XYZ file of C-alpha atoms in Angstrom:
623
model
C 0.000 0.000 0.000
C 2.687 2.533 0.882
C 3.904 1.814 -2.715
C 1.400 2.779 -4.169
C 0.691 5.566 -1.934
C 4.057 6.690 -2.880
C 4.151 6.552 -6.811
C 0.818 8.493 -6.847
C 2.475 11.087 -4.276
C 5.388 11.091 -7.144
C 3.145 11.834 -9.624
C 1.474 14.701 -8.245
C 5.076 16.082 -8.038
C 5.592 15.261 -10.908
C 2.514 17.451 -12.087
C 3.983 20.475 -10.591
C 7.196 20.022 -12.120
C 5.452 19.542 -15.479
C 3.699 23.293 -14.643
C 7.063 24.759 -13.982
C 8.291 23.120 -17.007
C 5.485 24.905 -18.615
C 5.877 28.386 -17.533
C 9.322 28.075 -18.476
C 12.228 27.194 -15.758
C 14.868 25.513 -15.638
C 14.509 21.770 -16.157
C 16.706 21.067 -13.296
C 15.636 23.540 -10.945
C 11.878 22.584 -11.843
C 11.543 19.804 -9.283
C 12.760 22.104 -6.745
C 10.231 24.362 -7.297
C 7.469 21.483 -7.546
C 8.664 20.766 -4.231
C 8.241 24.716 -3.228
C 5.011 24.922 -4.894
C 3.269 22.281 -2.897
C 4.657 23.089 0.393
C 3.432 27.045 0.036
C 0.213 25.733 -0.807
C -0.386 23.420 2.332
C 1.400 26.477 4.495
C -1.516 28.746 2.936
C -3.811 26.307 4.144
C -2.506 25.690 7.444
C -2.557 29.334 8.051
C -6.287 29.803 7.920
C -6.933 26.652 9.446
C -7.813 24.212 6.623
C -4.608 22.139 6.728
C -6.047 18.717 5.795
C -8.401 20.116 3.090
C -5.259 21.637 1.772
C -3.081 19.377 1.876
C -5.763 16.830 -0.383
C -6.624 19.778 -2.572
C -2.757 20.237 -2.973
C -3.047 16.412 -4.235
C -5.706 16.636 -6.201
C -4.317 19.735 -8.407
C -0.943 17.778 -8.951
C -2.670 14.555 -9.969
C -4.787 16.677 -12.356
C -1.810 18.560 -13.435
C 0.001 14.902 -14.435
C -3.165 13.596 -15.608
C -3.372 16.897 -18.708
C 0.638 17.000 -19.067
C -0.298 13.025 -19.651
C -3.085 13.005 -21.904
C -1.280 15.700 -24.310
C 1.963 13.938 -24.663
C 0.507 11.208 -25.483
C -1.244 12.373 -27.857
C 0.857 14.841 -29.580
C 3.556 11.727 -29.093
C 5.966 13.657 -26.800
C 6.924 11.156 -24.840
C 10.955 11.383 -25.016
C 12.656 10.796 -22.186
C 16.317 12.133 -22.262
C 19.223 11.071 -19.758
C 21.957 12.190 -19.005
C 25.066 10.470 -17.115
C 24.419 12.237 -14.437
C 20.276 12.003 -14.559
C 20.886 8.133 -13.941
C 23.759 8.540 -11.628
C 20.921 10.197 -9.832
C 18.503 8.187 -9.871
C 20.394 5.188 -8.995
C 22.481 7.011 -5.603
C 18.893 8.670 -4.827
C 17.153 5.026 -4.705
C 19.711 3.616 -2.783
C 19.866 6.337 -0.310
C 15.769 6.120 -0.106
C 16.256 2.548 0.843
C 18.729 2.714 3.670
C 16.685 6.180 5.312
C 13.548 3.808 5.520
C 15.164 1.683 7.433
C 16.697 3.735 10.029
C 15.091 5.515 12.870
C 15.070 9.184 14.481
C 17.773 9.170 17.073
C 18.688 13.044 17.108
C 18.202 15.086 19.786
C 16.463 18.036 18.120
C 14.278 15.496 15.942
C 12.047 15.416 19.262
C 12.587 18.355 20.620
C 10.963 19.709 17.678
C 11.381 18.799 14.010
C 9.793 15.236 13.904
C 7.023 16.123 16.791
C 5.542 19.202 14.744
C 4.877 17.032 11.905
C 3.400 14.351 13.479
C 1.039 17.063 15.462
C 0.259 18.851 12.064
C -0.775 15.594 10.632
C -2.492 13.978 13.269
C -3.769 17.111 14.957
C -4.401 18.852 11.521
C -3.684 22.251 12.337
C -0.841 24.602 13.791
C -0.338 24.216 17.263
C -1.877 26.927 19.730
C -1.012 28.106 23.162
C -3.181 25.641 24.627
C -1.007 22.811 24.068
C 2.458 22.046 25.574
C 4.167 19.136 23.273
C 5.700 21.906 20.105
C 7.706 24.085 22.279
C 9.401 26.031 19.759
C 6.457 27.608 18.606
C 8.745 30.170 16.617
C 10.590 27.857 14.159
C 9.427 28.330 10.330
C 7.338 25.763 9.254
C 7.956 25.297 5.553
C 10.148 21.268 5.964
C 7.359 20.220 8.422
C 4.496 21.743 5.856
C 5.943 19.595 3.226
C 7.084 16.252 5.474
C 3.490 16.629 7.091
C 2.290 16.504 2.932
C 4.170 13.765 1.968
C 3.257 11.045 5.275
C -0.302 12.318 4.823
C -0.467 11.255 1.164
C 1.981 7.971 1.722
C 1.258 7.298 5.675
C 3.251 8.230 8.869
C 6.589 6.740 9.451
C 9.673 7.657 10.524
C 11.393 6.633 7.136
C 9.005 8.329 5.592
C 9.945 11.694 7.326
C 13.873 10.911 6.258
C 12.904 10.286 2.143
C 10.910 13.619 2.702
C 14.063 15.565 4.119
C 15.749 13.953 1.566
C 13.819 14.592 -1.740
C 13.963 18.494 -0.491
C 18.065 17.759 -0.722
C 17.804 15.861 -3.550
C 15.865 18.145 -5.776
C 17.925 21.046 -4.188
C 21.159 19.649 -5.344
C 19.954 18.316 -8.886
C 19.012 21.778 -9.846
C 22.942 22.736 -9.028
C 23.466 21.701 -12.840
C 21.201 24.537 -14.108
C 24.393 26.758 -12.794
C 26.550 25.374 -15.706
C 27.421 26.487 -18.754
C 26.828 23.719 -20.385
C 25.683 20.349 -18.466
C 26.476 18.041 -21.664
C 29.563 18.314 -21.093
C 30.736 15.103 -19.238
C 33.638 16.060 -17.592
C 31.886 18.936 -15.906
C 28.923 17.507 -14.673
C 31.035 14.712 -13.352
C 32.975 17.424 -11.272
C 29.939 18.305 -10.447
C 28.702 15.013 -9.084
C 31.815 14.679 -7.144
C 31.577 17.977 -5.255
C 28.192 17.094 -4.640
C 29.473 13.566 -2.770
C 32.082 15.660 -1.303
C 29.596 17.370 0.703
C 28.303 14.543 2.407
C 32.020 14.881 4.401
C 31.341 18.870 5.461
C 27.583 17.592 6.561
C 29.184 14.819 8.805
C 28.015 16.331 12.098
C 24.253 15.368 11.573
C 24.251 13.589 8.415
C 21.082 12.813 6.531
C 19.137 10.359 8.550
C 18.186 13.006 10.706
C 15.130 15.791 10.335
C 17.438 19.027 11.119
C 17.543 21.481 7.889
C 21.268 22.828 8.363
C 22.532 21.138 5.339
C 19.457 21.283 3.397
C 19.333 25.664 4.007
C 22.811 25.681 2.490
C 21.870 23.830 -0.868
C 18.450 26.093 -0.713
C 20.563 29.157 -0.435
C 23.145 27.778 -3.498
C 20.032 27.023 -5.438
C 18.373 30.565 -4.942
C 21.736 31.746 -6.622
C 21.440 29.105 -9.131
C 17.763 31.036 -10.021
C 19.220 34.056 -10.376
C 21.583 33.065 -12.938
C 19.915 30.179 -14.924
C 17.266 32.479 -15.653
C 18.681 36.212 -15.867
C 17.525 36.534 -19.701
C 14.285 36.332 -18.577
C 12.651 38.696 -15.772
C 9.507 37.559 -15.093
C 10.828 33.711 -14.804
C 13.705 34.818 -12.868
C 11.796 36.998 -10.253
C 9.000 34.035 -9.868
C 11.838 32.149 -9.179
C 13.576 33.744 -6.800
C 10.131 34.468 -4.840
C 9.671 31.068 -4.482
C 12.879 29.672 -3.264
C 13.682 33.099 -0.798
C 9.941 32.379 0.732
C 10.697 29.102 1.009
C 14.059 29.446 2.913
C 12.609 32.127 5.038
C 10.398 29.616 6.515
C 13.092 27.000 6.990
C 14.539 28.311 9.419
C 14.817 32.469 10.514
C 18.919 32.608 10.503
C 18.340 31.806 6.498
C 17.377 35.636 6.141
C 21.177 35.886 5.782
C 21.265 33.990 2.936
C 17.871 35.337 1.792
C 19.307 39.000 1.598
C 22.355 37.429 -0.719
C 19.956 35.988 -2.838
C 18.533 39.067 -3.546
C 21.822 41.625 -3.469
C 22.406 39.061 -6.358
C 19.398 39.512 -8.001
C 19.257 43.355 -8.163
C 22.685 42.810 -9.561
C 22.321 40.959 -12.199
C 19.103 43.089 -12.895
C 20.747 46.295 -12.901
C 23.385 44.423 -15.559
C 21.142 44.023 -17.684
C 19.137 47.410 -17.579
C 22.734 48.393 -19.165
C 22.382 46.720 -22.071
C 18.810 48.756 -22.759
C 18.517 52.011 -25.111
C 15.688 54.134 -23.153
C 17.845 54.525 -19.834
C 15.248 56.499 -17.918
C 12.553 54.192 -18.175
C 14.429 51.243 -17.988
C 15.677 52.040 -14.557
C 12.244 53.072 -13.431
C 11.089 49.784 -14.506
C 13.874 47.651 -13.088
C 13.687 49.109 -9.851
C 9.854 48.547 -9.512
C 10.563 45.354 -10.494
C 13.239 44.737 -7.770
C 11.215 46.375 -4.296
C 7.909 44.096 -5.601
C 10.282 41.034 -6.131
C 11.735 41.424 -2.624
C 8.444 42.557 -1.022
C 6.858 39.023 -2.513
C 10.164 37.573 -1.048
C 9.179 38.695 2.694
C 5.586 37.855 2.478
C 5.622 34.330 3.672
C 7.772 35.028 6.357
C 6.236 38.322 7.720
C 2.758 35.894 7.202
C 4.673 33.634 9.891
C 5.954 36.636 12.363
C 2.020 38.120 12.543
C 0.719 34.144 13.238
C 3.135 33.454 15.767
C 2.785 36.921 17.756
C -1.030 37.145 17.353
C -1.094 32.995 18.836
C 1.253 33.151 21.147
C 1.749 35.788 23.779
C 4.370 35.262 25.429
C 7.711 34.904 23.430
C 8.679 31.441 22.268
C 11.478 29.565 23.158
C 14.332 30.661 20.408
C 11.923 33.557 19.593
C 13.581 36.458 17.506
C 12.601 38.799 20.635
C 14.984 42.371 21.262
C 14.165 42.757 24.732
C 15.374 39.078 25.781
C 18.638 39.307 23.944
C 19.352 42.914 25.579
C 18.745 40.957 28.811
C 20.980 38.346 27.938
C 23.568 41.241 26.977
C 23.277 42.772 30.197
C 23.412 40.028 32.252
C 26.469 38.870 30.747
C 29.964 39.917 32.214
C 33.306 41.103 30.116
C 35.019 38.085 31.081
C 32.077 35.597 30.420
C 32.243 37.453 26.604
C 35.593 37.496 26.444
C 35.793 33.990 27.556
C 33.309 33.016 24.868
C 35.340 35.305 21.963
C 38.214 33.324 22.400
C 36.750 29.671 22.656
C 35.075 31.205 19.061
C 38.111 32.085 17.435
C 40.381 29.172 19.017
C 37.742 26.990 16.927
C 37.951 28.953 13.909
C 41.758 28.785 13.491
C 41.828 24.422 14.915
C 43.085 22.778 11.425
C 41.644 19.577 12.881
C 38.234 21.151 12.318
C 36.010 20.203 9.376
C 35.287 24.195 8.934
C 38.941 25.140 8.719
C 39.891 22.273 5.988
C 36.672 23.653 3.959
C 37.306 26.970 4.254
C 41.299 26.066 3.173
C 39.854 23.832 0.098
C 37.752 26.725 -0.892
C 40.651 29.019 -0.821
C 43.436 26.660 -2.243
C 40.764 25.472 -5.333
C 39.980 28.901 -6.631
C 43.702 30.144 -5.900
C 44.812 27.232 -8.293
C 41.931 27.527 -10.911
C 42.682 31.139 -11.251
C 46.379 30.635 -11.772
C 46.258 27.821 -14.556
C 43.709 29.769 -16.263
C 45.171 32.710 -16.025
C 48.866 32.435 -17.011
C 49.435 28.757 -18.322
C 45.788 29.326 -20.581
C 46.320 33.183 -20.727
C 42.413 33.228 -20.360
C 40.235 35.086 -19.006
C 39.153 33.510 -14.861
C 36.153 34.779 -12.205
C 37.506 32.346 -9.668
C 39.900 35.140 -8.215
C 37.165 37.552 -8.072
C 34.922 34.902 -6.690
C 37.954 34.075 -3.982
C 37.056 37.643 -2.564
C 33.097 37.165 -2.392
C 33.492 33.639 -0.718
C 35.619 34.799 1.935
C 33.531 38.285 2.524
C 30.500 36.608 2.423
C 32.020 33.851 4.928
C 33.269 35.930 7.077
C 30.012 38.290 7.660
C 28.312 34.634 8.328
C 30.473 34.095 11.440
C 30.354 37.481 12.980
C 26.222 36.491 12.713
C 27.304 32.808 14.338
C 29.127 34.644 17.059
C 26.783 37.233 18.102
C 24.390 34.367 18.358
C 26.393 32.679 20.952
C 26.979 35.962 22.900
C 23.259 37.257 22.496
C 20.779 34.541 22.156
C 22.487 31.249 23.420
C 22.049 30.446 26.879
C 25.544 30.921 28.966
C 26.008 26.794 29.392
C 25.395 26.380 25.708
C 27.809 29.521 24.276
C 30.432 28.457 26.534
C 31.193 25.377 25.072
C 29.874 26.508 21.365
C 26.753 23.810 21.152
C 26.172 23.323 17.547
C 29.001 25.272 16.204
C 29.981 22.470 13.887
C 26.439 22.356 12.269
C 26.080 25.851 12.153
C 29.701 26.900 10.503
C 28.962 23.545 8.436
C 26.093 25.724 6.438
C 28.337 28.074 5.048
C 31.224 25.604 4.365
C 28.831 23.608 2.161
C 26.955 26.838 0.567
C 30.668 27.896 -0.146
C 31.960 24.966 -1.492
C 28.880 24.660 -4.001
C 28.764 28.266 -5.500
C 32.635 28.485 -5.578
C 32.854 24.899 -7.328
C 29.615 26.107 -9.842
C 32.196 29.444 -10.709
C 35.407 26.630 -11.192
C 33.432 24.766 -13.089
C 32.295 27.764 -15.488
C 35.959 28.592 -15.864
C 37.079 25.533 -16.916
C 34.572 25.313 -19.503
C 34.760 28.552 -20.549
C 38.954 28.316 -20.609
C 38.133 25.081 -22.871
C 39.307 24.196 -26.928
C 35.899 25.315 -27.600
C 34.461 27.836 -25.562
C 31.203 28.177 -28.110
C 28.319 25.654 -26.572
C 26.750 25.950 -30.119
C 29.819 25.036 -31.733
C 30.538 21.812 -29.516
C 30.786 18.101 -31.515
C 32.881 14.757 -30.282
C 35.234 15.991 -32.890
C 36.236 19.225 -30.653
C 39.004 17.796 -29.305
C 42.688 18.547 -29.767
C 44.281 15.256 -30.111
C 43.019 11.546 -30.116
C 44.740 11.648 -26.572
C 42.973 15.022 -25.542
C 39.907 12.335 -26.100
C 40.966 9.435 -23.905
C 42.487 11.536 -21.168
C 38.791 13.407 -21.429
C 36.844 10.000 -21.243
C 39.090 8.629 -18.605
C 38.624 11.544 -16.288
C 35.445 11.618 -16.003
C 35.263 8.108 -15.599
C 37.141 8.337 -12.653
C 35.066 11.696 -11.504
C 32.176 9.593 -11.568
C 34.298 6.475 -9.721
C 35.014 8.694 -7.306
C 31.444 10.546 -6.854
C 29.719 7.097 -6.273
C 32.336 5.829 -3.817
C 31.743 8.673 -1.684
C 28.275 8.318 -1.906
C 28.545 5.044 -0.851
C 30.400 5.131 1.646
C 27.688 7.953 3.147
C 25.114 5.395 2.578
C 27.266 2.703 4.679
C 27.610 5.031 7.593
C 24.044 5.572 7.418
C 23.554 2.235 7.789
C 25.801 1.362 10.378
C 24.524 4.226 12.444
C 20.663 2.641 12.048
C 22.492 -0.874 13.440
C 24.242 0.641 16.233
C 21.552 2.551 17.335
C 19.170 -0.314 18.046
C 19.413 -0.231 21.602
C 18.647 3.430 22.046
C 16.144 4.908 23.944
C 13.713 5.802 20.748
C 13.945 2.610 19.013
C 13.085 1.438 22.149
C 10.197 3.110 22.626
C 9.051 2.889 19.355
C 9.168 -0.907 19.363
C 7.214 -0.466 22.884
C 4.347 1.977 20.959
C 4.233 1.752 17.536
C 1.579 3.282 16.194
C 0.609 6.162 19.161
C -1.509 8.914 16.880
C -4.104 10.631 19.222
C -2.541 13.078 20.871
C -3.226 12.907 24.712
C -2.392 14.696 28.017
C -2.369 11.435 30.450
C 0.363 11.857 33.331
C 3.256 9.518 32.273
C 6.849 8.734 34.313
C 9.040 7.755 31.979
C 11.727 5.905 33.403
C 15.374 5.979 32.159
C 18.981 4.247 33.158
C 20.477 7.339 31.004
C 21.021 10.554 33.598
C 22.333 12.314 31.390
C 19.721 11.891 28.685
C 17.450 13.024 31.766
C 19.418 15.932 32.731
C 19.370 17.756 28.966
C 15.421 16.935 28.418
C 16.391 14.480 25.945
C 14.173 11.710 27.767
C 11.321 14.014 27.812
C 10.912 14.897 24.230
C 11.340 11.758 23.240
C 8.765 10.357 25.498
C 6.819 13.289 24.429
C 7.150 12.087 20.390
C 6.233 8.773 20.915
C 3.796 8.829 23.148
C 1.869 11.810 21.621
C 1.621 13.512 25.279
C 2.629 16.880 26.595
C 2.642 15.420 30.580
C 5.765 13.260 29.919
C 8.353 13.630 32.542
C 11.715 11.697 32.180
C 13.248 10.384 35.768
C 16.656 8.789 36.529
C 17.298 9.215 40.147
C 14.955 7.589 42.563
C 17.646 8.091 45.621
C 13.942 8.093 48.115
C 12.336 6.393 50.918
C 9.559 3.894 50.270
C 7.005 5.999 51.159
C 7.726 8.447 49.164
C 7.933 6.722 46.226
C 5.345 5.438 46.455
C 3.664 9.013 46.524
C 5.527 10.475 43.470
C 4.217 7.261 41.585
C 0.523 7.788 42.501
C 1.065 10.840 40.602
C 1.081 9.605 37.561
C -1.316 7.755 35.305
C 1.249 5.413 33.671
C 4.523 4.107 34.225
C 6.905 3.502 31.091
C 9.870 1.753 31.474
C 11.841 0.727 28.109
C 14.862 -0.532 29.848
C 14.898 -2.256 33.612
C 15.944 0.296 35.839
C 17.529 -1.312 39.298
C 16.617 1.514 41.937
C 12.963 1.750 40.447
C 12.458 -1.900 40.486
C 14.177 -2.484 43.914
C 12.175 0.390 45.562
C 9.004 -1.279 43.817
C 9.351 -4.756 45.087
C 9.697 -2.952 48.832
C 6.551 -0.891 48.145
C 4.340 -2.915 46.030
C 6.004 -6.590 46.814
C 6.568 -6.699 42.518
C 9.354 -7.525 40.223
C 9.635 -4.388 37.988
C 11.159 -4.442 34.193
C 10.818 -3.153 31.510
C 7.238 -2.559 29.774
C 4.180 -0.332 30.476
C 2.474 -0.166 34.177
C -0.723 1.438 35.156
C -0.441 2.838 38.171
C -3.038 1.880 40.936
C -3.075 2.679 44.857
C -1.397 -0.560 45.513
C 0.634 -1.608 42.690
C 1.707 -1.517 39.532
C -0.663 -2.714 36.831
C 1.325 -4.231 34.024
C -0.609 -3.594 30.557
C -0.022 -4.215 26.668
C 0.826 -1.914 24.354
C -2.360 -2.495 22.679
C -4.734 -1.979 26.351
C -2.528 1.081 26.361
C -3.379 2.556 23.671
C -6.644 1.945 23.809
C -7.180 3.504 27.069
C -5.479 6.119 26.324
C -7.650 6.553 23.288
C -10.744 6.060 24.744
């Protein structure tokens, strides 16, 4: 069933994509913006509180949309489909990377804190959480992943590995429309460069990987691809400016630090904009009409966004946990000594500068790669290069990044967080991989441009300077590819072994206790865990939280009490979860209740401890 669920849920995408196709874009940044299309539409919905009626309208349209695109095709007898090397390279990485995410499970801490638990309340809830409830705590985050992951496991059913392939298909579609930044994407050597810095990435995105829900990795291939937009489609205006709407709103609502790369997105489109207003006769009205066009494009930009910022401060009075709110960071500021900022400063820059750091070898391939691409160009080809110019925008536009990253940790982060830079490595990771992608797309350009025949119309298999010219051409990009697939590969494998060696965690735990828990309840749970420290951080909570579909979840570890009162601080809870035997908890209940205690689900009564199925469970807690 979820087969078939999931090839009609493919086709309605593939509807959209046909409608972008239509109005013009890009072929390779048209599944991107299928992707877009259908995720702005269910936010719309969600927003005035029809989000299941969207979401099947949403269906309907792309099914109706494939259906037309179909029918004509057929019979006009357009049905040629071209591929490319790289199309089936793909196709083939993309199914087996679909595979091994179905098979592993959420183990993340910020899955349950909030990614994974506001799309299973938007799907089984069916509308934007309100004050009133107490399981989405981060009421502030952007909703635009969880609009279209809460789409997809509507459409195909809820499971976990169907919330991965969703994460995924946003990366996948994001990177696949990287090859609308070439020159020319025939050319096999280039797109196989291509493929390989694509692979390469997977080694920058190490820190979370993609069996996980968090969008780090996927807001620096959203930013690259908004660039992409702006240059694919600078001879046309309208396309261009639809385009870039899109993709900015959709960033936006990924996640609020993306405004950063939302603003470059745009400096770059006004540039490229005003370019071209150059190359006009009538000057005057040209620039009237250019600017106009620029304030509306970025005011459409903003919409979706500022749409969020009204929702969230009309819902919610009081400010959010990791709310953009002035008065709490001048609080923070104030509260804050020198030293403690000084402190922080240095850990900051004693990172920046560690060359065993995964940020300081990116930021040194970035450097060393256009450094050496401008040189050969330049005086061994005697060409023209953009890679030195580009060496200059990288490193500006890298360095403005971390002066944001480290007035986060001195403003907004919480002083036990800053001080040991929480999250640095994802966070700096954003820009290494946004960097490595547009400075590899510029490379790439230049090596095409700086080749025998720099003329795309011109281009045969007989444009070659020598029969060995030829082999050494074939031969490197056989190995390009080689090399692409092994790394992608060998990301798949540690995928893999992380699902194996994760078996014995506290989620997969839990899920194999309560499979299927979908009505969201507020029953008073104690969920007992042999991890403190997964206690301590709230990681017990949220997961208990996710799984059991309850905002009265409270994680416990330390039961250091007399029998008495134990016995009290169980009678004040409903139920009694424990997914791993717990010695204290099960010594202190065989004094109190004369019971041997393991692992499994207990009801708690006056005088003992009921145990019950995961089925009664559920079904009392659904009554």
């Amino acid at each position: 069933m979820i087969v078939l669920a999931s090839l009609f849920f493919c086709l309605a995408t593939g509807g959209y994509r046909q409608l972008a196709m239509f109005l013009g874009s890009n072929r390779y940044l048209s599944w991107l913006l299928a992707i877009i299309i259908q995720s702005m539409m269910v936010y719309l919905a969600a927003l005035i509180g029809q989000l299941k009626f969207g979401i099947w309208l949403t269906f309907l349209v792309g099914m109706l949309l494939f259906l037309s695109t179909f029918i004509k095709n057929v019979c006009s007898r357009e049905t040629t489909i071209k591929l490319h090397v790289f199309d089936a390279w793909f196709i083939i990485f993309g199914f087996l990377m679909i595979i091994a995410l179905y098979h592993s499970s959420l183990i993340h801490y910020d899955n349950f804190s909030h990614w994974a638990t506001i799309v299973k309340y938007l799907t089984f809830v069916g509308q934007l959480p309100d004050a009133h409830q107490n399981l989405v705590t981060f009421t502030d985050y952007p909703p635009a992943t969880a609009m279209f992951l809460t789409y997809i496991t509507s459409i195909v059913g809820y499971h976990e590995g169907i919330l991965l392939i969703g994460q995924f298909m946003m990366i996948w579609a994001s990177a696949y429309a990287l090859f609308g930044g070439l020159r020319d994407p025939k050319r096999a050597v280039i797109t196989a460069s291509l493929l390989t810095i694509i692979s390469l990435l997977n080694i920058f995105n190490i820190a979370i990987r993609m069996n996980n829900l968090l969008v780090d990795f996927l807001l620096a291939l959203l930013a690259a691809t908004g660039m992409i937009a702006v240059y694919c489609e600078k001879k046309k205006p309208k396309l261009q400016s639809m385009s870039v709407i899109l993709i900015v709103n959709f960033l936006l609502l990924t996640k609020s630090s993306a405004i950063y790369f939302g603003i470059l997105i745009l400096v770059y489109f006004a540039i490229t904009r005003f370019k071209e207003m150059s190359l006009k006769i009538n000057k005057i009205k040209t620039i009237f009409t250019v600017i106009c066009h620029i304030i509306v494009t970025i005011l459409l930009s903003f919409l979706g966004w500022m749409y969020w910022r009204l929702h969230v401060a009309h819902v919610f009075t009081a400010a959010s946990k990791h709310a953009l709110n002035l008065q709490a960071y001048e609080n923070q500021v104030s509260h804050e000594s020198q030293n403690t900022k000084l402190l922080i400063i240095k850990k900051f820059v004693a990172y920046l500068f560690n060359v065993d750091t995964l940020f300081f070898k990116g930021f040194l391939l970035i450097n060393v790669a256009l450094l050496v691409t401008w040189g050969i160009i330049r005086f061994l080809l005697h060409k023209k290069s953009f890679s030195f110019k580009m060496l200059f925008i990288t490193n500006g536009i890298i360095l403005l990044y971390i002066i944001g990253v480290l007035v986060m940790f001195l403003v907004s982060m919480p002083y036990n967080e800053a001080i040991t830079l929480a999250g640095i490595d994802r966070y700096l990771s954003t820009i290494i991989v946004f960097s490595i992608t547009t400075a590899g797309l510029v490379i790439l350009n230049d090596c095409d441009l700086a080749s025998f025949q720099p003329d795309i119309l011109l281009r045969d298999a007989k444009n070659f300077a020598s029969l060995r010219t030829k082999q050494l051409y074939q031969e490197t990009t056989f190995i390009l590819i080689l090399i692409a697939s092994v790394l992608m590969l060998s990301e798949i494998n540690g995928i893999n072994f992380n699902a194996r060696e994760s078996r014995q965690a506290l989620p997969v735990n839990l899920h194999e206790m309560l499979p299927n828990q979908i009505k969201f309840n507020h029953k008073k749970i104690l969920l007992v865990d042999v991890n403190a420290s997964d206690v301590a951080n709230s990681y017990t909570q949220f997961v208990g939280r996710y799984y059991m579909f309850n905002d009265q979840v409270i994680g416990r570890e330390a039961f250091d009490m007399s029998t008495s009162k134990f016995k009290d601080l169980v009678s004040q809870y409903d139920y009694i979860v424990i997914p791993e035997k717990h010695q204290t908890f099960s010594l202190l209940a065989k004094r109190a209740y004369h019971q041997k205690i393991g692992a499994g689900i207990y009801k708690s009564n006056p005088d003992n401890l009921q145990i019950v199925s995961a089925k009664k469970y559920m079904n009392e807690v659904n009554e």
